[in-house]
Tab-separated table of C-alpha atoms in Angstrom:
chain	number	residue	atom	x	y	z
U	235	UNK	CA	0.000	0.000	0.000
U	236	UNK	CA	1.317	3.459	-0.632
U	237	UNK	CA	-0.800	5.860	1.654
U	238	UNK	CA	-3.351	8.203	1.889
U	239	UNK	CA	-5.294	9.840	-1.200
U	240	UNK	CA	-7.139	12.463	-0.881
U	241	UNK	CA	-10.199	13.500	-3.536
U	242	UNK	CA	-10.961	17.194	-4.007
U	243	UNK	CA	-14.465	17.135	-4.992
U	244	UNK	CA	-14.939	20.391	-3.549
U	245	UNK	CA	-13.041	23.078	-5.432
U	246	UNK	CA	-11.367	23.496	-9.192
U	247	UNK	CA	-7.866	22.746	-9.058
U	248	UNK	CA	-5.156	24.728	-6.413
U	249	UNK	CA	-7.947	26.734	-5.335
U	250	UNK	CA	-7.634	25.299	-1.539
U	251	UNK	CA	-9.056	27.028	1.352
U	252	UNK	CA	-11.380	27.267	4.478
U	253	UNK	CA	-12.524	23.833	5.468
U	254	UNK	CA	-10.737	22.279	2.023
U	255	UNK	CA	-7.266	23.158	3.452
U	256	UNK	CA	-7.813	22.247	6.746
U	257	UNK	CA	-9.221	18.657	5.632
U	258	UNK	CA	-5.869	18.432	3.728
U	259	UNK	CA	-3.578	19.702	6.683
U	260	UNK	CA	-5.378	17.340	9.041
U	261	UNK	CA	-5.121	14.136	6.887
U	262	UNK	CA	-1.411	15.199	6.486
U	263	UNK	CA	-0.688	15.290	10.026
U	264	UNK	CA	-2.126	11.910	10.046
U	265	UNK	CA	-0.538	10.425	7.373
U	266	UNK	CA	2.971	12.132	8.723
U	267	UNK	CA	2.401	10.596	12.502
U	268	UNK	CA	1.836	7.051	10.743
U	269	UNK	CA	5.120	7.421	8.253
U	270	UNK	CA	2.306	7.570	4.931
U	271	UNK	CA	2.580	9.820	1.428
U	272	UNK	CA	-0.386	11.720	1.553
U	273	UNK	CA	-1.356	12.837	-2.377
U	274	UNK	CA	-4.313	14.958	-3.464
U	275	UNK	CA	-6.111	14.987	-6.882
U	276	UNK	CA	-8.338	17.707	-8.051
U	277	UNK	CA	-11.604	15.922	-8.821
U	278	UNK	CA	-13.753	18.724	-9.676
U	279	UNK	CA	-12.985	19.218	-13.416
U	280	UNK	CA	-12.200	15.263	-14.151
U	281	UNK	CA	-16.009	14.339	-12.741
U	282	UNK	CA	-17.527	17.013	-14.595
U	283	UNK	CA	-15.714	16.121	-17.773
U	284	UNK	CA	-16.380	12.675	-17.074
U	285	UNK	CA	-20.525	12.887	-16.258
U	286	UNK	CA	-21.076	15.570	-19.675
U	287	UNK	CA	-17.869	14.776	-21.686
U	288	UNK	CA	-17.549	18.468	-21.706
U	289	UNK	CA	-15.688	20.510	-22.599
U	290	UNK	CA	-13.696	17.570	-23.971
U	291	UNK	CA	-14.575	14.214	-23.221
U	292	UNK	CA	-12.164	12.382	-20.531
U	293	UNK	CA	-9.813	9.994	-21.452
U	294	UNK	CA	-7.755	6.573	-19.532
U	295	UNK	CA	-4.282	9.075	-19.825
U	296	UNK	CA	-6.454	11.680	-18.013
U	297	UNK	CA	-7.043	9.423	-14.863
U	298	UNK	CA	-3.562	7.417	-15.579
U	299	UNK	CA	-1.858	8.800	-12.068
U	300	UNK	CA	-5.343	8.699	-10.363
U	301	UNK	CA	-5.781	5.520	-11.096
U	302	UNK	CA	-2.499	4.167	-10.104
U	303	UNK	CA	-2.535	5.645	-6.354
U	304	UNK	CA	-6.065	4.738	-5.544
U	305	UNK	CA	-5.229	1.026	-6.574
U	306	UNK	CA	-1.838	0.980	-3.669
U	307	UNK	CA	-4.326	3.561	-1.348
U	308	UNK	CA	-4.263	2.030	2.494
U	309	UNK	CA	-7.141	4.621	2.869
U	310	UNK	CA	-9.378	6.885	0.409
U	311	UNK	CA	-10.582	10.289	1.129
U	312	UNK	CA	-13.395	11.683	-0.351
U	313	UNK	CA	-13.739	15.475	0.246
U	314	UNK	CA	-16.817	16.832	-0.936
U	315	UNK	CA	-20.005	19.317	0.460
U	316	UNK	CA	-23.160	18.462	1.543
U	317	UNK	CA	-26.203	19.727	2.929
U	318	UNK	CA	-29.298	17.841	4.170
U	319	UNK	CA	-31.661	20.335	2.615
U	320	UNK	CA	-30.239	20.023	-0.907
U	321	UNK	CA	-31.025	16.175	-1.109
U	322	UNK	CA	-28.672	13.617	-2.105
U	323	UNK	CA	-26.163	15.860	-4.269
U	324	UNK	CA	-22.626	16.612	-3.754
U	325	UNK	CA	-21.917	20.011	-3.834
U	326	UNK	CA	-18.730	22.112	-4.439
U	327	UNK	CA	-17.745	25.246	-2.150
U	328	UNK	CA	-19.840	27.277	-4.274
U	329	UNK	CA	-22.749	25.079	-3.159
U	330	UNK	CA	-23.351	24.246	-6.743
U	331	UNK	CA	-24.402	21.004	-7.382
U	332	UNK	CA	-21.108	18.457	-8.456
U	333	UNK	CA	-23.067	15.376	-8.682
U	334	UNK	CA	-25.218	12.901	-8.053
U	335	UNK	CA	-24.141	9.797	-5.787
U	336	UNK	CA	-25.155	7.566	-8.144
U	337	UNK	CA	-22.916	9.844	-10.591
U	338	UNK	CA	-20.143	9.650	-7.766
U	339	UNK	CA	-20.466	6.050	-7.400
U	340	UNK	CA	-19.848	5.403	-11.156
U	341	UNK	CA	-16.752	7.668	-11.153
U	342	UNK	CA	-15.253	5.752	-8.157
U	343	UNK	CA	-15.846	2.528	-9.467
U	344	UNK	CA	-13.610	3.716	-12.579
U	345	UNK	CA	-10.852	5.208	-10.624
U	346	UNK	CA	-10.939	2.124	-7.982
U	347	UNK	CA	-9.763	-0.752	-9.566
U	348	UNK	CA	-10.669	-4.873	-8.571
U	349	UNK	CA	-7.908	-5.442	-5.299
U	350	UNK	CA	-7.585	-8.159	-3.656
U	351	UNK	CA	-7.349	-6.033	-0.517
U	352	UNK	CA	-10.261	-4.047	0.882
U	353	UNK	CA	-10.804	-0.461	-0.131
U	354	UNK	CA	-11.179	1.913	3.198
U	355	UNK	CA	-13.010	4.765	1.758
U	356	UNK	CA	-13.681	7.602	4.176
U	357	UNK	CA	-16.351	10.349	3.086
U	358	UNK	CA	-15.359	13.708	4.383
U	359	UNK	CA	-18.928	15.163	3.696
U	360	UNK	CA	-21.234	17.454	6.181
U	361	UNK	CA	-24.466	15.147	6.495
U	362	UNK	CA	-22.898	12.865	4.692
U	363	UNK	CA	-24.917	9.784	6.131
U	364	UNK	CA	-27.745	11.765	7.298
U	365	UNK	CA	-31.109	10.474	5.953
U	366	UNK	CA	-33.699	12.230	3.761
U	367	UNK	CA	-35.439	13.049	6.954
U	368	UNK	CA	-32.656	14.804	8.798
U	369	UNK	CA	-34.146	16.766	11.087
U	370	UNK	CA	-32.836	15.925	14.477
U	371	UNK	CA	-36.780	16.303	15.933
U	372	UNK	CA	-38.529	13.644	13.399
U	373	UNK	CA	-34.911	11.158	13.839
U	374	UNK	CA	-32.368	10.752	16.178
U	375	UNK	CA	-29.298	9.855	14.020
U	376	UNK	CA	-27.160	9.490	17.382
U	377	UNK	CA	-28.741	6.282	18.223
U	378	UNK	CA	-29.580	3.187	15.400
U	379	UNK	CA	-31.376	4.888	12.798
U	380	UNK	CA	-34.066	2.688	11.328
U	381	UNK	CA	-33.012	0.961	7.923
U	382	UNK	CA	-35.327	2.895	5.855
U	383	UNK	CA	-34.243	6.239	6.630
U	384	UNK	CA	-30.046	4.949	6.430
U	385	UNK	CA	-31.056	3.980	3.058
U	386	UNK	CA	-31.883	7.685	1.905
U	387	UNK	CA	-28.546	9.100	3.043
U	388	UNK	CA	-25.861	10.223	-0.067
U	389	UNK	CA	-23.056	7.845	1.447
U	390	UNK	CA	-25.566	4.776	1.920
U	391	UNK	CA	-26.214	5.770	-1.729
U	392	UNK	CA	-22.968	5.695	-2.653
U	393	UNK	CA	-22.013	2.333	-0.816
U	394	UNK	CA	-25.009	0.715	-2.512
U	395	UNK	CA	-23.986	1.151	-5.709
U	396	UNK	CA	-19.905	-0.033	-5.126
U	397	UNK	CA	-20.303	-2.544	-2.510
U	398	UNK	CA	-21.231	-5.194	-4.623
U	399	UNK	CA	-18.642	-4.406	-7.527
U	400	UNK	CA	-15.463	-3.775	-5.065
U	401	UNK	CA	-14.537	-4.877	-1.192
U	402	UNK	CA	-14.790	-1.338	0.441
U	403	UNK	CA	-15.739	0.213	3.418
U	404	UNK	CA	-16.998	3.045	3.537
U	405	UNK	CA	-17.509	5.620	6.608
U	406	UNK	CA	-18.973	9.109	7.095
U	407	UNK	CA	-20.864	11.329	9.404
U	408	UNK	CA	-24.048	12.510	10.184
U	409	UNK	CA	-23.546	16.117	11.126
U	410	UNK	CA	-20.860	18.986	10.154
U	411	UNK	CA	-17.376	17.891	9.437
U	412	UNK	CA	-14.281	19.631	10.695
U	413	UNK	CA	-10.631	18.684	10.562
U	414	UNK	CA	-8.275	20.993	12.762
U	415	UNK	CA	-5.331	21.390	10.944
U	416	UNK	CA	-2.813	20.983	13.533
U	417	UNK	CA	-3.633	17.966	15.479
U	418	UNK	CA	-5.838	15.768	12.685
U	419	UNK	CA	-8.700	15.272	14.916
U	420	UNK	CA	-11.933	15.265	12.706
U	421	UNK	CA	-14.876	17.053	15.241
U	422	UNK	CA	-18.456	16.117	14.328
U	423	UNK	CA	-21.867	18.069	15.196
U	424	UNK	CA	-23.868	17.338	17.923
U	425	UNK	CA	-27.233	15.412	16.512
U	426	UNK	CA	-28.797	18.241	19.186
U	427	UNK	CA	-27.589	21.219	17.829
U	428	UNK	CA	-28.486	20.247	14.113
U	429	UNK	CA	-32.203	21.715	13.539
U	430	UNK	CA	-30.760	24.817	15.890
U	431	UNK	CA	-27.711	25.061	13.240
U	432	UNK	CA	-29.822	24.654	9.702
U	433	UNK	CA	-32.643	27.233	10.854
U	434	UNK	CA	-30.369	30.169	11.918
U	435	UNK	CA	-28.401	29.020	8.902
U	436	UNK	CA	-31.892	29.372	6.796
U	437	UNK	CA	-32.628	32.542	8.775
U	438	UNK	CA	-29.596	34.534	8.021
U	439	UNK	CA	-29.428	33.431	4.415
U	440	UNK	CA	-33.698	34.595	4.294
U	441	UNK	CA	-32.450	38.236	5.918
U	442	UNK	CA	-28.931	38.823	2.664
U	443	UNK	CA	-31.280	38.388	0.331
């Protein structure tokens, strides 16, 4: 195995910053403290190209060094946005909608190769496993969430569609993801604080406008 890779599905290429840079720092202070190469790819423009074909259609040399560290990876990372109220879409730092995770599955599944060895994927994504239903009053997603409502979150999505193709595990979160920079730790919102979070979020986005 030859490290961590991390997957930039959150903004165009070498534009790194806010919670981007510190997902990158942390991971590197993690891969540093356990003696592994950490490399990123800019994932943006490749998914795009590879979901339209636009502007030009992508090609095997395109995804050539891609390919060959996700194949030696001991662990994935995939670093994209989410938000429960935009449905099962990644997004990028714009908050533009990136893809589906159907769409995300598919371009995993061509950058993952068949291994032998199982795939640890984790999914550095706010609400990443946070069902359709996400409000914090109508589900508690601290204790076991019932099957049906796991089943409408955009990593269970994601999983669905790979698991049976490639031997992965996958993880994510059900709140807010944050990676301080310095130490590595990843710090994940309280289930509590959730509906308090996304309505002052709503109401101070309702009051710029």
């Amino acid at each position: 195995m030859a490290g961590y890779v991390i997957l930039n599905f959150e903004d165009p290429i070498g534009n790194y910053g806010g919670a981007l840079q510190a997902s990158i720092s942390g991971i590197g202070v993690k891969g540093n403290v356990k003696g592994h190469q950490v490399q990123t790819f800019d994932c943006v423009e490749l998914i795009r190209s590879y979901i339209t074909g636009q502007p030009t259609p992508i090609t095997a040399q395109d995804l050539t060094a891609l390919d060959a560290a996700c194949a030696s990876a001991d662990k994935i990372y995939v670093v994209i946005h989410g938000d429960p109220r935009r449905g099962t879409v990644g997004l990028t730092t714009d908050m533009r909608q990136l893809c589906t995770a159907a769409q995300l599955a598919v371009f995993l599944l061509r950058i993952i190769p068949v291994r032998p060895v199982q795939y640890t994927i984790s999914m550095i994504m706010c609400y990443g496993a946070r069902s359709a239903t996400w409000q914090h009053a109508l589900v508690d997603h601290q204790g076991k969430i019932p099957a049906q409502e796991l089943a409408t979150s955009f990593a269970y999505k994601v999983f669905k569609e790979i698991c049976t193709l490639r031997n992965v595990r996958l993880t994510a979160r059900t709140g807010r993801v944050n990676h301080n920079a310095q130490s590595g730790v990843v710090y994940v919102e309280e289930d509590l604080a959730i509906d308090e979070y996304i309505a002052m979020d709503d109401y101070n986005k309702a009051i710029a406008r």
